[in-house]
Each structure stands twice: as C-alpha cells, then as structure tokens.
Coordinates of C-alpha atoms in Angstrom, one line a residue:
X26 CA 13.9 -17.0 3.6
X27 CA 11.5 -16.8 6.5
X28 CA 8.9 -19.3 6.6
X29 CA 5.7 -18.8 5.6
X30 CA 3.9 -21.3 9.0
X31 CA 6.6 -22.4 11.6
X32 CA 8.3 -20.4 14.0
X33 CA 12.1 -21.4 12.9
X34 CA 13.5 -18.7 10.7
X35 CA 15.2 -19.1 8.3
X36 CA 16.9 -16.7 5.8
X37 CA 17.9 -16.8 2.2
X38 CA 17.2 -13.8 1.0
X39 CA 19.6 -14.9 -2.3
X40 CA 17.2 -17.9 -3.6
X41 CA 14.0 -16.6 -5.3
X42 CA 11.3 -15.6 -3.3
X43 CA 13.3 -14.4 -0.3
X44 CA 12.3 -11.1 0.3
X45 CA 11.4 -10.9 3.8
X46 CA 13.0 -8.0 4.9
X47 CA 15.9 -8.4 8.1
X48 CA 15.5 -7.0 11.6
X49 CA 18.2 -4.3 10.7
X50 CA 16.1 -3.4 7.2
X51 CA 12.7 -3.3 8.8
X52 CA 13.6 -0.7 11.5
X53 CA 15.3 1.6 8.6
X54 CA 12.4 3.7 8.6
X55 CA 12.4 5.3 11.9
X56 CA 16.0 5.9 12.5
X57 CA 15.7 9.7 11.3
X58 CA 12.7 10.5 13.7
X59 CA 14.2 11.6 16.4
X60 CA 13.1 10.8 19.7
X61 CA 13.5 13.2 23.0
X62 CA 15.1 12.2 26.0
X63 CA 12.7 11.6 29.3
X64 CA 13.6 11.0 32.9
X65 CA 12.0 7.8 33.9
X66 CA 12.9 7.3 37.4
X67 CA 11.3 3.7 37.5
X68 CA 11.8 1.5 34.1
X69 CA 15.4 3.6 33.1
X70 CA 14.5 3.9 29.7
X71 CA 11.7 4.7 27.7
X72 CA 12.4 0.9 25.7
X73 CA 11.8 -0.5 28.5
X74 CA 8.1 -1.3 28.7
X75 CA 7.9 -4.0 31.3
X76 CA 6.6 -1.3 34.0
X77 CA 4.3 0.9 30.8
X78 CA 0.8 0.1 30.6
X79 CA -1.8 1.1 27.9
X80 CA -3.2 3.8 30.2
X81 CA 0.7 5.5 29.5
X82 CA -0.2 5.1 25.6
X83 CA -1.9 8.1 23.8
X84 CA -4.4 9.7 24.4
X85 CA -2.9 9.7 27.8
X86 CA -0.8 12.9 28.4
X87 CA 2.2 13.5 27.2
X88 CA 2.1 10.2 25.9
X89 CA 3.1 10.6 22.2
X90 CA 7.0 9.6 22.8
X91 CA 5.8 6.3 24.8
X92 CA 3.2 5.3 21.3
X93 CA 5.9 6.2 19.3
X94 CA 8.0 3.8 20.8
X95 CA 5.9 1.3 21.4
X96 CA 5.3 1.0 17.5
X97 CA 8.9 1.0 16.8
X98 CA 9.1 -1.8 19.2
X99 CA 6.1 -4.0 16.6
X100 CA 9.0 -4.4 14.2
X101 CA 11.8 -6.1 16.2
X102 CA 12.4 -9.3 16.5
X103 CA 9.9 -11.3 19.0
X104 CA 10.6 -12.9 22.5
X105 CA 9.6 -15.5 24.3
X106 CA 6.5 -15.2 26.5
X107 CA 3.4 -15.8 24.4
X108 CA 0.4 -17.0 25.7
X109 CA -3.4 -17.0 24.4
X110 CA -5.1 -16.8 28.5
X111 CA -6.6 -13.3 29.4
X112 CA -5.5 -12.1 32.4
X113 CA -7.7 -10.5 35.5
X114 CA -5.3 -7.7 36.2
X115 CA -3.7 -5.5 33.0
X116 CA -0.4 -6.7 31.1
X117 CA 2.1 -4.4 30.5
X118 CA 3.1 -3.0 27.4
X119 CA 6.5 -5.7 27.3
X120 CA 4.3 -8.5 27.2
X121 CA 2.1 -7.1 24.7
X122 CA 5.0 -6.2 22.2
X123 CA 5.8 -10.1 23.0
X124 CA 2.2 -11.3 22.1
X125 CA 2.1 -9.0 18.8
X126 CA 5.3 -10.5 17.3
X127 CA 4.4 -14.1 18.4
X128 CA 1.0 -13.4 16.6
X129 CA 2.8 -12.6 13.6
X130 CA 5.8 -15.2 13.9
X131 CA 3.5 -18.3 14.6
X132 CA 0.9 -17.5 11.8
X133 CA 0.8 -18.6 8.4
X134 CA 2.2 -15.8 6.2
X135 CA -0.3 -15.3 3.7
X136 CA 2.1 -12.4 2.1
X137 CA 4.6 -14.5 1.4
X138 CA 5.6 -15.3 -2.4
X139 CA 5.4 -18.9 -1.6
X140 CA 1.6 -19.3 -0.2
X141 CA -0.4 -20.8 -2.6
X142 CA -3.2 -21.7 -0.4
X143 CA -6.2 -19.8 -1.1
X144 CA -7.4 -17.1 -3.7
X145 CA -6.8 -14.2 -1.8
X146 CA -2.9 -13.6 -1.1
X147 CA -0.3 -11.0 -1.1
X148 CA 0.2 -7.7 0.6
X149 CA -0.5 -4.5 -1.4
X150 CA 1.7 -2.0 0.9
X151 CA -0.2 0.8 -0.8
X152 CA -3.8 -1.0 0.1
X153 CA -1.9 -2.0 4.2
X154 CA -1.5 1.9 4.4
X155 CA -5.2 2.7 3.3
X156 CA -6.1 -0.1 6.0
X157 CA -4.4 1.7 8.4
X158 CA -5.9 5.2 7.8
X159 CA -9.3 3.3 7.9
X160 CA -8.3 2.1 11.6
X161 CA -7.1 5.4 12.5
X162 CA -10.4 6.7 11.8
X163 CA -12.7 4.4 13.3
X164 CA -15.7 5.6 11.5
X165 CA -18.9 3.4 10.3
X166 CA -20.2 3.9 6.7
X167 CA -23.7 4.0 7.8
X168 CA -24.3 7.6 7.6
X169 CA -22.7 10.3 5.7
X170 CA -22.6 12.4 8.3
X171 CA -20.1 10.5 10.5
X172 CA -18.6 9.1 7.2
X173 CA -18.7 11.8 4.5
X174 CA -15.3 11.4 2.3
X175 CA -15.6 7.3 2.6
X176 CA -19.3 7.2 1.3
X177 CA -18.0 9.6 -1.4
X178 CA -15.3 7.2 -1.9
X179 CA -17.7 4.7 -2.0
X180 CA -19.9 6.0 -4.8
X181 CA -17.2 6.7 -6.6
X182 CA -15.9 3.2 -6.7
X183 CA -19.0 1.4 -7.0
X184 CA -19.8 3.8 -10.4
X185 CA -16.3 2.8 -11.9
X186 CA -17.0 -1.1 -11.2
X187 CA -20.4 -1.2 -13.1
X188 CA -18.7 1.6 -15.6
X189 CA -16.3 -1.8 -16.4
X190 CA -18.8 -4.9 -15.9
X191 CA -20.4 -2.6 -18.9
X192 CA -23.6 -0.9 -17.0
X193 CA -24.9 2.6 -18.5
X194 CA -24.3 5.6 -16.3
X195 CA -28.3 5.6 -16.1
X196 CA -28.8 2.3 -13.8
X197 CA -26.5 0.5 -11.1
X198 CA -26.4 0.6 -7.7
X199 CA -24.3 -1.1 -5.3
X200 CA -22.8 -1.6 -1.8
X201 CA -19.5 -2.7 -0.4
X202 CA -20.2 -6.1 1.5
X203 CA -18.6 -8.6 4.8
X204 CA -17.2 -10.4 1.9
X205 CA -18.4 -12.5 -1.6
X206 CA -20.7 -15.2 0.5
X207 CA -22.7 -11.9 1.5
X208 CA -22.6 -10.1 -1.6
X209 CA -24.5 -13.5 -2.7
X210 CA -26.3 -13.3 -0.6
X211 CA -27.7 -9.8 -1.2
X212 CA -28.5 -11.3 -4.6
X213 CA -30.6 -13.9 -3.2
X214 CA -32.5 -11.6 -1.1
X215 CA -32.8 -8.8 -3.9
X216 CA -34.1 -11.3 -6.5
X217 CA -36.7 -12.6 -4.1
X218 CA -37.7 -8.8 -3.6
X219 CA -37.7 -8.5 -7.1
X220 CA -40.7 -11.1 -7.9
X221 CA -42.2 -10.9 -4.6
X222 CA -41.8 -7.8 -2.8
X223 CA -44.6 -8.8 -0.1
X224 CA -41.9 -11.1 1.6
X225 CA -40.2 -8.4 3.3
X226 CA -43.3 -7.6 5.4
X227 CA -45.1 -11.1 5.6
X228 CA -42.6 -13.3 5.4
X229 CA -42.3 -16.8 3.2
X230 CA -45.8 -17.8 4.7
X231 CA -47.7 -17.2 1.0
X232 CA -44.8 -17.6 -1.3
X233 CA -44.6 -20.8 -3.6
X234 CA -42.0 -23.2 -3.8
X235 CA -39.0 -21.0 -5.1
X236 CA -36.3 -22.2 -7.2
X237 CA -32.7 -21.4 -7.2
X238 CA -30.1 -22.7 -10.0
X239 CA -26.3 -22.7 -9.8
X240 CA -23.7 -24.9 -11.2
X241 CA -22.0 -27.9 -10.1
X242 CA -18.9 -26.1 -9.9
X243 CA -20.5 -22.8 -8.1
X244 CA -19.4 -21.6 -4.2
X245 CA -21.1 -22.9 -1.8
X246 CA -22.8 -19.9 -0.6
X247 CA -25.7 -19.8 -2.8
X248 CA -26.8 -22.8 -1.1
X249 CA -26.2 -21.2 2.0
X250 CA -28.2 -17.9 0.9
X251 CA -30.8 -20.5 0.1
X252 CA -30.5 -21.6 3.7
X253 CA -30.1 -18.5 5.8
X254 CA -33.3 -16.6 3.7
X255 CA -35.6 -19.6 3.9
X256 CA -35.8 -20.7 0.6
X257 CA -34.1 -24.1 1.4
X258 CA -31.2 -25.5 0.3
X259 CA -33.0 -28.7 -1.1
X260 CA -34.6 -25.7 -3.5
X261 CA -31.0 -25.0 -5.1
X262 CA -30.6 -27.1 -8.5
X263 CA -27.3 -28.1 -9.4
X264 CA -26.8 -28.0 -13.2
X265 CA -24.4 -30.2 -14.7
X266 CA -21.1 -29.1 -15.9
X267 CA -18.9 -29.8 -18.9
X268 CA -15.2 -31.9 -18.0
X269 CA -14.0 -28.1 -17.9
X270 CA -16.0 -27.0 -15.0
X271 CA -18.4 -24.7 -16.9
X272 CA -22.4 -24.8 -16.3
X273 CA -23.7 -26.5 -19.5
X274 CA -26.6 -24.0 -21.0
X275 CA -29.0 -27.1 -22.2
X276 CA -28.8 -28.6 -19.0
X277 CA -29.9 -25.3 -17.3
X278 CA -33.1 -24.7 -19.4
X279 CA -33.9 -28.2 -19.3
X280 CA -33.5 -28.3 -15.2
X281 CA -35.7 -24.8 -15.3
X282 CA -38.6 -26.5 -17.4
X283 CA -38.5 -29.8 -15.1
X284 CA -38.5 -27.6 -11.8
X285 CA -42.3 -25.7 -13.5
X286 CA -43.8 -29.2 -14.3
X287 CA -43.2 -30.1 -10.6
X288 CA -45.2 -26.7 -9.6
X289 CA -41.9 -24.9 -8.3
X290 CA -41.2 -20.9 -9.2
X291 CA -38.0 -20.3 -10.7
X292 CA -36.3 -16.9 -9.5
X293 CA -32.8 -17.0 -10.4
X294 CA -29.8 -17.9 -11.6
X295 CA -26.3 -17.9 -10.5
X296 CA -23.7 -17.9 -13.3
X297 CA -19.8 -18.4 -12.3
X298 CA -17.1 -16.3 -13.9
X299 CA -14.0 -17.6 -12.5
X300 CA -15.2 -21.2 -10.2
X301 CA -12.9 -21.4 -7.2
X302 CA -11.5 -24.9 -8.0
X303 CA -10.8 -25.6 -11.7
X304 CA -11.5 -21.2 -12.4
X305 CA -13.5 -22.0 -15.1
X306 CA -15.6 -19.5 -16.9
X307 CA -19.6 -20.3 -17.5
X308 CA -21.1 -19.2 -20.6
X309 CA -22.7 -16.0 -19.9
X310 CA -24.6 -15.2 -22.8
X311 CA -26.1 -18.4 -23.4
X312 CA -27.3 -18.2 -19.6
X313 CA -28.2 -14.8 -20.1
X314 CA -30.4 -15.7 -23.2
X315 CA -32.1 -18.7 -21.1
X316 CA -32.6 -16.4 -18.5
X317 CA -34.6 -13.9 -21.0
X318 CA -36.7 -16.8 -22.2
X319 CA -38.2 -17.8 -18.4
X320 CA -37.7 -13.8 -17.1
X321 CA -35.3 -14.9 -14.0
X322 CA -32.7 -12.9 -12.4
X323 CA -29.0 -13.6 -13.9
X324 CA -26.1 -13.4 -10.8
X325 CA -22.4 -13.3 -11.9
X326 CA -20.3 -14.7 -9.0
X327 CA -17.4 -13.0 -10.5
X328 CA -15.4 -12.9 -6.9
X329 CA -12.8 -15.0 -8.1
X330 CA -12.8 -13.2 -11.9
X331 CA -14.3 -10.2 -11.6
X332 CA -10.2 -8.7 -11.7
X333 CA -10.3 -10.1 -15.6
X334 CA -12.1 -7.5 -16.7
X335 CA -9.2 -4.8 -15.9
X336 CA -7.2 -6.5 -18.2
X337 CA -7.7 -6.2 -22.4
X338 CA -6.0 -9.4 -22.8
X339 CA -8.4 -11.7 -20.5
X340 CA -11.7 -9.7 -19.8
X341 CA -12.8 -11.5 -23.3
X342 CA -13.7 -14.5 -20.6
X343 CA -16.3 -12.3 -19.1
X344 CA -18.2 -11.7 -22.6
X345 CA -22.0 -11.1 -21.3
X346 CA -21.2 -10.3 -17.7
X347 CA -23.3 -6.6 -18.6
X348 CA -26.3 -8.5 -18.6
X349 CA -26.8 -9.5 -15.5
X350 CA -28.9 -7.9 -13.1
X351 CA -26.5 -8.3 -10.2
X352 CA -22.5 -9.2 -9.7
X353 CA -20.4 -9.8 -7.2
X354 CA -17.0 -9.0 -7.1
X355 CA -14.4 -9.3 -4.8
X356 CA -11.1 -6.6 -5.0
X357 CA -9.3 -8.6 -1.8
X358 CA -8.6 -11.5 -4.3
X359 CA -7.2 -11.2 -8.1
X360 CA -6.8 -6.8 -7.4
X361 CA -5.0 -8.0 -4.0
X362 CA -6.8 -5.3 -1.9
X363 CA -6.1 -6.5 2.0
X364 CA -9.4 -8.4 3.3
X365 CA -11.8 -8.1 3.4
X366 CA -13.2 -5.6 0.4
X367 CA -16.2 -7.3 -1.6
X368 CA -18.6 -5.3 -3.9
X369 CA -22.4 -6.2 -4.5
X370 CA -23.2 -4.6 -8.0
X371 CA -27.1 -4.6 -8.6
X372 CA -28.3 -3.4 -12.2
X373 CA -31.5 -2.1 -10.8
X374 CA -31.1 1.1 -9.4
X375 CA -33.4 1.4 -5.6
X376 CA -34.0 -2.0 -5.2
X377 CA -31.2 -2.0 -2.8
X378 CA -33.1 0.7 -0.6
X379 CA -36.9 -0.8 -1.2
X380 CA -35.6 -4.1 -0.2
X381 CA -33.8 -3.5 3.1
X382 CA -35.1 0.0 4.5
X383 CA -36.5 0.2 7.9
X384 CA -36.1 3.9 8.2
X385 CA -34.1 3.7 12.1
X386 CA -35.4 7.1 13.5
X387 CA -32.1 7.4 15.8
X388 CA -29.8 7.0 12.1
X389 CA -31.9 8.2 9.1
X390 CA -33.5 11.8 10.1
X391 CA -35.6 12.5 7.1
X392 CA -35.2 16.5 8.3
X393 CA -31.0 16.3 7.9
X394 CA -29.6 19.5 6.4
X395 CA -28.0 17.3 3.7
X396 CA -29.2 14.8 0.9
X397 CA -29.8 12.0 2.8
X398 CA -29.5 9.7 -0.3
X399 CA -26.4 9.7 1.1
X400 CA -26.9 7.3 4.2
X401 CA -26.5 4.0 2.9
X402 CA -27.2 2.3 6.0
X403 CA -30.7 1.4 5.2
X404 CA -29.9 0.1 1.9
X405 CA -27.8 -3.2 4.1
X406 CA -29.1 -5.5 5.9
X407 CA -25.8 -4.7 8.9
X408 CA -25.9 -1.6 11.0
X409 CA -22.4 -0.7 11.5
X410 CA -20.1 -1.3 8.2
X411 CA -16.6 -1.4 8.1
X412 CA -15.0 1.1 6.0
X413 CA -13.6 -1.7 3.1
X414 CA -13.6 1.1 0.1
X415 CA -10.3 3.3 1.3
X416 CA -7.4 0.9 0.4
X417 CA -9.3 -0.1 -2.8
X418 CA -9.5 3.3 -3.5
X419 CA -6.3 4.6 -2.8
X420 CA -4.6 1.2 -4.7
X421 CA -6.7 2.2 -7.8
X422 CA -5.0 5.6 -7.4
X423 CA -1.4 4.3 -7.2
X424 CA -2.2 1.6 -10.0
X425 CA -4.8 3.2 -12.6
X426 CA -6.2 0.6 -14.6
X427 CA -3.0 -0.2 -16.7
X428 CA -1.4 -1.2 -13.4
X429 CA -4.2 -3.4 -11.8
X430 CA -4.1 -5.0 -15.5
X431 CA -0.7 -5.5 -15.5
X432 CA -0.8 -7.2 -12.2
X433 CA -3.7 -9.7 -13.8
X434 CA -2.2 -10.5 -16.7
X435 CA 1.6 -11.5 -14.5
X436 CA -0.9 -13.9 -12.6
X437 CA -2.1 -15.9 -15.0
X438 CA 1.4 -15.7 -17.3
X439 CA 2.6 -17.7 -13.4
X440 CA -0.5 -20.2 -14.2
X441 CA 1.0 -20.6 -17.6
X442 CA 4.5 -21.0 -16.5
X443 CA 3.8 -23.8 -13.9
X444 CA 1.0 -25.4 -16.4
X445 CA 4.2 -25.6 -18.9
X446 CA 6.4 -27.0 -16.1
X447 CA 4.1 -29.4 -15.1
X448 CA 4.0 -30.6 -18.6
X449 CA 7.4 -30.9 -19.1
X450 CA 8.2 -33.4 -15.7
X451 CA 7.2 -36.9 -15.4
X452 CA 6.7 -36.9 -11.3
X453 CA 3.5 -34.8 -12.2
X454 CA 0.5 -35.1 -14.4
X455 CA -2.2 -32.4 -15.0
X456 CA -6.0 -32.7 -14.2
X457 CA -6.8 -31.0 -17.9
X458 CA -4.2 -30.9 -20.9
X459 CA -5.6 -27.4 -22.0
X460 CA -4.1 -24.1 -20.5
X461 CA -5.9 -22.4 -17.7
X462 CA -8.6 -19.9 -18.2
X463 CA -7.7 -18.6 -14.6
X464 CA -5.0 -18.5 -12.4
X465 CA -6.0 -21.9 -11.0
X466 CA -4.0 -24.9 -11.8
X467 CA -5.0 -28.5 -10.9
X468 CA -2.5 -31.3 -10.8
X469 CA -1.3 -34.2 -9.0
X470 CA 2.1 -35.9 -7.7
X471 CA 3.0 -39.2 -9.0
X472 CA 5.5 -41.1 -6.2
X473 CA 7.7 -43.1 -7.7
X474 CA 5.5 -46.0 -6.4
X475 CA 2.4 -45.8 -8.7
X476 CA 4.1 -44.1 -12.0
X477 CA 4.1 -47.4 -13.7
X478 CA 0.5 -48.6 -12.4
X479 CA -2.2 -48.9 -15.1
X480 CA -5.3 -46.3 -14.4
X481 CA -7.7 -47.7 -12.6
X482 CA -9.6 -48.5 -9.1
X483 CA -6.5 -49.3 -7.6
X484 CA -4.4 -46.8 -8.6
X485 CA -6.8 -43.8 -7.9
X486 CA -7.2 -45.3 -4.1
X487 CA -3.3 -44.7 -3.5
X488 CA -3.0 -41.7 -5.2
X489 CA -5.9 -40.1 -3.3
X490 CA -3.4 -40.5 0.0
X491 CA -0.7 -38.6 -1.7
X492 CA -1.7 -35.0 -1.7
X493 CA -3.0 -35.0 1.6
X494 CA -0.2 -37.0 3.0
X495 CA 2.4 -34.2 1.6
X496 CA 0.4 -31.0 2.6
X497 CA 0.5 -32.4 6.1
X498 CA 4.9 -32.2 5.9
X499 CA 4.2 -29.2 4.2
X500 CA 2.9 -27.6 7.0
X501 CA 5.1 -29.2 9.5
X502 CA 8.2 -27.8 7.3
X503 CA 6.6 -24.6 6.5
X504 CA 8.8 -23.2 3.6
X505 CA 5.6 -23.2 1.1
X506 CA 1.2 -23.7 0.9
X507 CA -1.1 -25.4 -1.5
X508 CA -4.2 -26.5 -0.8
X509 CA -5.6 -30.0 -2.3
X510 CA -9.7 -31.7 -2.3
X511 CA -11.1 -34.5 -4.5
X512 CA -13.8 -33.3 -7.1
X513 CA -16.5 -35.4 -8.7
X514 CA -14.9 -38.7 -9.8
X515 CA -11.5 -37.0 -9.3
X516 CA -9.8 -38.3 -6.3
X517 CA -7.3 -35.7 -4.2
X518 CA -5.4 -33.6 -6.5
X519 CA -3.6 -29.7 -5.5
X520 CA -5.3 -26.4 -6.5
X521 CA -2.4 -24.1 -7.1
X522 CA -4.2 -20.2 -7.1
X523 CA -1.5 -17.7 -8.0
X524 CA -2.7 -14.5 -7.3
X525 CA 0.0 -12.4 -5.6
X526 CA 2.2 -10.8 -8.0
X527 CA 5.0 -10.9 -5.9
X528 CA 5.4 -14.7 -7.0
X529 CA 8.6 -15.5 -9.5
X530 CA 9.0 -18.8 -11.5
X531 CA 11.6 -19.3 -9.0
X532 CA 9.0 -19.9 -6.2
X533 CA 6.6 -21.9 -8.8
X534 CA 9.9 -24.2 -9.3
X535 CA 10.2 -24.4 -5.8
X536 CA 6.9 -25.3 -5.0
X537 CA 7.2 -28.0 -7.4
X538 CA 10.9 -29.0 -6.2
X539 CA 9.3 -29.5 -3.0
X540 CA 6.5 -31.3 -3.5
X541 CA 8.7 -33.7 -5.3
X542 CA 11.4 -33.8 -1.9
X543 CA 8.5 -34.2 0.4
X544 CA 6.2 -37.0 -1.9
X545 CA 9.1 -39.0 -3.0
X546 CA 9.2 -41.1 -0.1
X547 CA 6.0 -41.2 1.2
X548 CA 4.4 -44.4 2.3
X549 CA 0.8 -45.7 0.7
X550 CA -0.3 -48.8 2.3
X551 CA -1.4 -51.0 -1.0
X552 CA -4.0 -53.8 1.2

C-alpha cells in the first residue's frame, strides 16, 4: 500500500486498506482516446515536454493534443526534480509534470483509508468531479448574472439543509461560507445585528459590555469571532462541562445571571452538536429553554454533527437543533464533500442582507432586468466567493439521503468497532467506558513500562510522553495518522475521527497493530 506521508512506496494492495490504484491501473482511462500524430521537428514527440511551455497549452492554437497530453502525463509516476524556488524565466511543461507529482507524492494523503488525523477525510470521486467542473468554470457566486445555475444550486441546497435541521418553508436563510470558523462567525456578527443593529454604522463605540457563552468543550472560533468583531475574547464565558464533554444547562443559566449582576449584556449562545475532541453532543433543548428565559440568540455548531441528522438511526442526538436561530454546518466533514464546503443556516429570514449590505454600485444594479434577490454578494461580508455548492450538490444527487445516511451510520459502526477492540486488549485503555456518541474515539497506549504502575502523579507524567513520542515515528514511517492533545486534567491521549467510509476494520486493526509496534519500545525517562 502506498503511504499515506513519506515518499517511499510501498504496495500491498492484498492487506486491507490497499487500494491505491497502480501506475498501469490509473492510466486505464485514456488508453481508448485516441491521440493524432504531429510532426514536431524539435522535442520528437509530443511526450516529450522538456522543450513545451504553458504558452503551447490551450487556449493556445491548435493546442488541444499538447493539454491533453499534458494531463495524461499528471497520472504517471513522478521524477526527480522537485523544487519549491520560483524561477525568473518560465519552466517547461517537464518540470512542471515533475513538481505536480512531487506535490502529490510528498504530501500527506488525506484520502487514504488509514488517515485518521482530522475530521475531514476521504475523497468523494463524485464530489472531486464536481470540484473540477467548479475550476473549469472559474465563476464567483457574487452575482447571478455571472453565476446563475450555481446560485440556483445554491438555494436549492441551503432550502433542503434547514428543510432537515427542521425549519418551516416560511423562514431560513443561509449562505455557503470559507469554512465552519466563518460560518461562526457570521453568527456572531448576525446576533450582534440582531440586538443592536446601530453597530453596523457606528461601530462598538455605544454598545455595552456584550456577553458571549460557549462551552468548555466548544471550537475555538467563537472566541476568535469574539476577537475579530470586537467584542473581546475575555467577553466569551466558558460554561463547565459534564466528564462527557457536554455543556452542563445549570451552569449556563447560572453563568448568564452572574454575567447581568456584573452589568454585562448577554447576546448569545453557542451550543455544540458534535465537539471536535471527545464528539459529544450538548443538550439542546435545555439550552434552548434557558435561552427563551433571558431572549438570547441559540448557535448550533453542528460542523462536526450536523451529517447526523441524514441518518434515522443517529439524528436523535440533534433533538432541539430546530430551535436555534442559526447553525452551522459543515458538508466537507461527516458528508465527505472535498474542502472546503461550509453552510451558515440563519432562522431569520433578511437579516443576512440588513446586516452586511453596502449596495456596491459596480455589482448590485438596482435597474438589472432580473430579480436581483438573486445577488447574494451583499448578503457576505467577502466579495468574490468560491463556488463550494457544485460537488455538494451533485454528491447529494449520486447519494440521495439514504446514501449520505448510509455513509454516517458505517462511520460511527468503525467508532464502535475500534471502541470494542480497544476494550478487548490490555496495551490500551479508553478515556470513557461508554460507547461514542460520534465518530470520535479517545484512548491511550499503555507501554509495557507503566501497565503495572498505580494511577497517580507519577504515572500520568510518563504516559503523557507516550502519544506524542509515537505520532512522531508515525510520521517518520508514514503507513497511518492520528492526532493526539491533553484535555483538562487529562494528560496526552489519541483522538481517533473516522469519517471516511473507505476505512475497513482491517485498517482500524492496523492502526492499533501499529501503534502497539511503534510504542512498545519507546523510552520514558522516569527522573
């Protein structure tokens, strides 16, 4: 199998998990187009590229032959030659086919089966071939007049999402975002709107002290929201959470009546569905009742969960999610649309548009022959906008609900698998005894060294060397990826996310298998 870091390769195509495909399989697919013959007095063939230059490539004439070739030549094997320096004077297009495949063969394959790393992995081929359309068409999604199918699209998808968080066809709004830290962000800025609309024209100058709240266990990008909009990040209260990682309701209300008595304005409230380390699900109608009593905006960071409520079996964990006033959710992880492709979905219908809306005389013509409720430019605070929604779109077509459920509930039947293995070997030992709400699952590596220490002090200190001690040969080696941190009074433990449904037990055995190999002998100094 080819490894998923380091630029050895090395196949096994029989084991599980190997199913990178071979030089000889990968150029299958253009051996029936059929190339004509040119007379190229100077490089001899038209494979050879080291005298071709991107001014031969299309739209160049007759240069349709020389592109095609030049992509067949992305999927061979790479060569030597790579090198990061920019030149003065123009490469040719040999060196460039050397610097694409060095790209791909020195970087971390985040497609691979075995890569474990972070919560967005995989590669949807049907979502890589909307990406690619998206590319070809090099249009912005500011105006529906440059962009009309993919605002279209757009709508469409963004109707569908708050159809399923459980919104009426009457309200929602939305917009595709840069990712989930600015889809937060959006909620920030909208709730601020919300009590205090006179802040987009005069600033923070005669606002109060607002008040953010968020969980222990929450991303860190509400405290950056907090930050960028000029709220403060010392205005973001953390509310304790339960050993589970979920926001504990009491402690909310109580931290909302403590911030009035110190003459602060609460605004809002960010709930998590689906935290990023331990996946854990806050209580959403408890929160949503709290936030009733004291009138503040609910958020759902549902980035990490939001792909729950495709499936009948787990969308039960997202029980109150409809009454929030805004959600984010994030396709490009559990749905395993290719990055980025984040959603902001905001229950009140306009504010998007009365909040951000500068009316750009050069973009938004008021006299346009068309609806121009159409050019969602103004309702973002960007200019140009990537077109995210294609690949989403086209996935949902290949997939329909039953298959984007499907693919959520073979995720967390992994989580369950490895939670069951884990239980069943002594070299490891879970950071919770219950089964995972998520796809997330936290454990540690015992070396043979400290299985028969007594917990304590001591203990902890040399187990909190272990994990990082074996990512670092994990990396070096390169077969597999799991990320590792400390939380709370919990010293370094690994964050297993298994979100790419190409993943067999056979890779979550081998992931274990070779943490095992790689910890057994590792040195912990015990001064």
């Amino acid at each position: 199998m080819d490894s998923i870091h380091m630029p050895e390769i090395i196949k096994e195509n029989s084991k599980p998990g190997g199913r990178v495909l071979a030089e000889s399989e990968s150029r299958s697919s253009f051996d029936n187009i059929n190339s004509p013959p040119t007379n190229d007095d100077t490089c001899g063939t038209t494979k050879d590229f080291s005298c071709i230059y991107s001014k031969d490539l299309l739209p160049a004439p007759s240069g349709e032959v020389t592109t095609k070739d030049f992509f067949e030549e992305l999927l061979k094997e790479g060569l030597e030659g790579f090198s990061l320096e920019l030149p003065d004077q123009p490469e040719n297009l040999e060196q460039l086919l050397v610097d694409c495949r060095d790209t791909l063969k020195y970087g971390v394959k985040t497609g691979h089966p075995r890569f474990f790393n972070q919560l967005s992995s995989g590669l949807d081929v049907i979502g890589l071939a909307g990406e690619w359309l998206t590319s070809t068409a090099n249009t912005n999604m500011f105006t529906y007049e440059v962009s009309p199918v993919f605002i279209l699209i757009e709508e469409v998808l963004l109707k569908k999402m708050q159809q399923i968080v459980g919104w009426s066809e009457e309200v929602g709004d939305g917009i595709f975002c840069p990712g989930g830290t600015i889809s937060n962000l959006y909620s920030v800025l909208l709730a601020r709107y919300h009590f205090f609309p006179e802040v987009k024209t005069q600033g923070m100058t005669d606002l109060p002290r607002l008040t953010l709240f968020t969980s222990a266990h929450s991303h860190y990008s509400v405290k950056k929201s907090a930050a960028v909009l000029g709220i403060g990040s010392e205005n973001v209260v953390v509310v304790k959470c339960d050993d589970r990682g979920k926001m504990i309701p009491t402690e909310l209300e109580h931290s909302i009546i403590t911030a009035k008595t110190k003459g602060s304005v609460p605004i809002y409230v960010n709930a998590t569905a689906g935290t990023t380390v331990y996946g854990a699900f806050d209580p959403l109608n408890a929160i949503a009742d709290i936030c009733e009593r004291h009138g503040l905006w609910l958020h759902v960071d549902a980035s990490w969960g939001g792909g729950l409520l495709l499936s009948k079996r787990h969308r039960m964990k997202l029980q109150g999610i409809e009454r929030a006033w805004s959600v984010t959710w994030n396709p490009h992880k559990m749905m395993g649309a290719p990055l980025q492709c984040s959603a902001i979905l905001v229950k009140k219908r306009g504010i998007l548009q009365e909040c951000n809306q500068l009316c750009a005389e050069y973009l938004f013509q008021t006299d346009k022959h068309y609806d121009t409720a159409y050019d969602t430019g103004d309702k973002t605070i960007q200019c140009g906008r990537h077109v995210d929604v294609f690949k989403l779109w086209l996935m949902w077509k290949a997939k329909g609900l039953e298959g984007f459920g499907s693919q959520v509930n073979k995720c967390l039947e992994n989580a369950e698998y490895l939670f069951t293995k884990i239980q069943q070997r002594p070299d490891f030992e879970l950071v919770f005894k219950s089964k995972p709400e998520h796809s997330n699952v936290c454990f540690w590596y015992i070396p043979p060294s400290l299985r028969n220490m007594s917990p304590g002090p001591d203990r902890n200190r040399r187990l909190h060397e272990v994990a990082p001690k074996i990512k670092a040969q994990m990396m070096e080696q390169g077969m597999t990826m799991i990320g590792y941190q400390p939380l709370g009074d919990k010293v370094n433990f690994f964050r297993c996310v298994l979100s790419n449904t190409a993943t067999q037990t056979g890779d979550i055995d081998y992931l274990l298998d070779e943490i095992a190999r790689l910890g057994q002998y590792i040195y912990i100094r015990i001064d």
